[in-house]
mmCIF file with all atom_site columns, C-alpha atoms in Angstrom:
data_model
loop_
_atom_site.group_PDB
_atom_site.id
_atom_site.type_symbol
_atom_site.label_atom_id
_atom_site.label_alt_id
_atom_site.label_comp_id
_atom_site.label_asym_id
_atom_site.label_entity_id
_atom_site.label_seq_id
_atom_site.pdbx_PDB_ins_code
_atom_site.Cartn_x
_atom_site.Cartn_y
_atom_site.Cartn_z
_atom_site.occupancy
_atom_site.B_iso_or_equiv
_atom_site.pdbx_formal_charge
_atom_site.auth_seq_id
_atom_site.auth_comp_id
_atom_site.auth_asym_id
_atom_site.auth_atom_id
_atom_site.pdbx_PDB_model_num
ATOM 1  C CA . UNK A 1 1  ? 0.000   0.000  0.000  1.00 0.00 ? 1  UNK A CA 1
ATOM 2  C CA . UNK A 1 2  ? 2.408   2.349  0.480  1.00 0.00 ? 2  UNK A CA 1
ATOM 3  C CA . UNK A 1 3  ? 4.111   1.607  -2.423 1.00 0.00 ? 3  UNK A CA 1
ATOM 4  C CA . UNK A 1 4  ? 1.402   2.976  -3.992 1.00 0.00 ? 4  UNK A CA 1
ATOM 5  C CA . UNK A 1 5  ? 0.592   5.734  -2.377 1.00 0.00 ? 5  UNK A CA 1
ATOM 6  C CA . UNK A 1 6  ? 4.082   6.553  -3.344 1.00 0.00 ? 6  UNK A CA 1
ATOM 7  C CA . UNK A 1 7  ? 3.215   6.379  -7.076 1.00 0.00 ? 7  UNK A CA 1
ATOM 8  C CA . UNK A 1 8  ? 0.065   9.237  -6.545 1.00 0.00 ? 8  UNK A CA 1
ATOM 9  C CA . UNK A 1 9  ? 0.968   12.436 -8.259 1.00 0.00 ? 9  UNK A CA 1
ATOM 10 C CA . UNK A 1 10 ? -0.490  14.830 -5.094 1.00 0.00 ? 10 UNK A CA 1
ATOM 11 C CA . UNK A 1 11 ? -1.808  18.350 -5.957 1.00 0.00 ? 11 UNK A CA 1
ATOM 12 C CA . UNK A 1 12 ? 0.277   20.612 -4.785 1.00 0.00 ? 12 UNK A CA 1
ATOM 13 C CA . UNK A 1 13 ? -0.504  23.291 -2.111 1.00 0.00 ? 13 UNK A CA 1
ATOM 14 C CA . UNK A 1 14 ? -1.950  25.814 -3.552 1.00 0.00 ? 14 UNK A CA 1
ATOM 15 C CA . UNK A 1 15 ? -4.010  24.050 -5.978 1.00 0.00 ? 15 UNK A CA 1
ATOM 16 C CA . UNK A 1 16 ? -5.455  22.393 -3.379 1.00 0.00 ? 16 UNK A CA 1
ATOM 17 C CA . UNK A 1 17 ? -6.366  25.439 -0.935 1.00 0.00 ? 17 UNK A CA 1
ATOM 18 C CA . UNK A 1 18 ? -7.993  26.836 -4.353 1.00 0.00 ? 18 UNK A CA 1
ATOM 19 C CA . UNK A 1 19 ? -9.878  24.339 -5.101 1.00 0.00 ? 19 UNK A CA 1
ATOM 20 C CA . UNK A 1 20 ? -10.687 23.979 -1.442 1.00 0.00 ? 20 UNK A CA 1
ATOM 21 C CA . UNK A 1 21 ? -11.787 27.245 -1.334 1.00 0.00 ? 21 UNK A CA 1
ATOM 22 C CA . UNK A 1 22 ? -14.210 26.965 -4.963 1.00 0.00 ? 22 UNK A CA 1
ATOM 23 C CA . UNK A 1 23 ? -15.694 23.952 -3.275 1.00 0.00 ? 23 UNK A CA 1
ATOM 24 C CA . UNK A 1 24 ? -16.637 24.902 -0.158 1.00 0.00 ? 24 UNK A CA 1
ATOM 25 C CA . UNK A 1 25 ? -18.433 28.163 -1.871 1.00 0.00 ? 25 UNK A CA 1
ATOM 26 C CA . UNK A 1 26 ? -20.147 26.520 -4.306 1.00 0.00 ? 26 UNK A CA 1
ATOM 27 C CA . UNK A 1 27 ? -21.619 24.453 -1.573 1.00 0.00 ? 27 UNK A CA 1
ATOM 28 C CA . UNK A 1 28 ? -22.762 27.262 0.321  1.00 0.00 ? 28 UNK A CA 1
ATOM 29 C CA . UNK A 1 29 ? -24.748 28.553 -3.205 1.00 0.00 ? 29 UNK A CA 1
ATOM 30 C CA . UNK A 1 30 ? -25.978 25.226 -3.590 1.00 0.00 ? 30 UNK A CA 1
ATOM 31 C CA . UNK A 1 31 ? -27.113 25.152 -0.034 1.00 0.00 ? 31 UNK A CA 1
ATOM 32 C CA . UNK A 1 32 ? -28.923 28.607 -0.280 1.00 0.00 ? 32 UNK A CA 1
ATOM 33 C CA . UNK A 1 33 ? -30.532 27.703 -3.432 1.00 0.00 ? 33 UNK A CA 1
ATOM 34 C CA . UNK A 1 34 ? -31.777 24.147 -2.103 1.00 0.00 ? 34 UNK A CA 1
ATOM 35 C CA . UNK A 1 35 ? -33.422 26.399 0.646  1.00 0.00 ? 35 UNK A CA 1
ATOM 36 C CA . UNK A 1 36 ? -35.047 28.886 -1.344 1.00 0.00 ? 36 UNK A CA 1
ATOM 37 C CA . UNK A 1 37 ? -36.699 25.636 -3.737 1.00 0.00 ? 37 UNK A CA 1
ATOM 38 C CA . UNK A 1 38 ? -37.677 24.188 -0.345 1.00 0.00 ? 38 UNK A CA 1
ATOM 39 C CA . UNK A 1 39 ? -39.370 27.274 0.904  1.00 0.00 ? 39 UNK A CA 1
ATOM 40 C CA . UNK A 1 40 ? -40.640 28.006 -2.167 1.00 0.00 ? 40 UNK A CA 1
ATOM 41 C CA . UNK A 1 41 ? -42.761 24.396 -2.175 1.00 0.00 ? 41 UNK A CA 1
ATOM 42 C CA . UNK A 1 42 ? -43.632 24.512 1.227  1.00 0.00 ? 42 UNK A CA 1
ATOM 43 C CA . UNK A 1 43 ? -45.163 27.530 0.505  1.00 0.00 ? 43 UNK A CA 1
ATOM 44 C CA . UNK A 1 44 ? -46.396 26.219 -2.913 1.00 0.00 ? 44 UNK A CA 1
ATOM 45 C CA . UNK A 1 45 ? -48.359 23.032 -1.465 1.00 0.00 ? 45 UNK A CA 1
ATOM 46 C CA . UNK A 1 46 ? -49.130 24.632 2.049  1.00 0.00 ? 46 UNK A CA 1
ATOM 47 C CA . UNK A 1 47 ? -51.324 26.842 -0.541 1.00 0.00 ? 47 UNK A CA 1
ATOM 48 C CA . UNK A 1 48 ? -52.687 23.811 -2.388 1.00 0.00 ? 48 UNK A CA 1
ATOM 49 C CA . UNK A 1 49 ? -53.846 21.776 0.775  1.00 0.00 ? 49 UNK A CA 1
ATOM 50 C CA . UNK A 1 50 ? -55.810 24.726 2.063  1.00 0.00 ? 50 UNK A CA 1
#
């Protein structure tokens, strides 16, 4: 196994804090826009039950 692990080409530093960085915000959109569809239903079928 750690033969292997030997053989991996690892990103270097930087890369990886940047794409670190893109990840973790494009979670947080994703997260806000997941809540806004969710509100937006509840709202939507809260509507349609009444």
């Amino acid at each position: 196994v750690k033969g292997e692990l030997a053989k991996v080409s690892w990103p270097e530093k930087t890369i990886l804090m940047k794409t670190t960085v893109v990840i973790i915000f494009l979670m947080i959109i994703l997260g806000i826009y997941v809540g806004f569809v969710d509100i937006i239903f509840s709202r939507l079928i809260s509507l349609i039950i009444k």
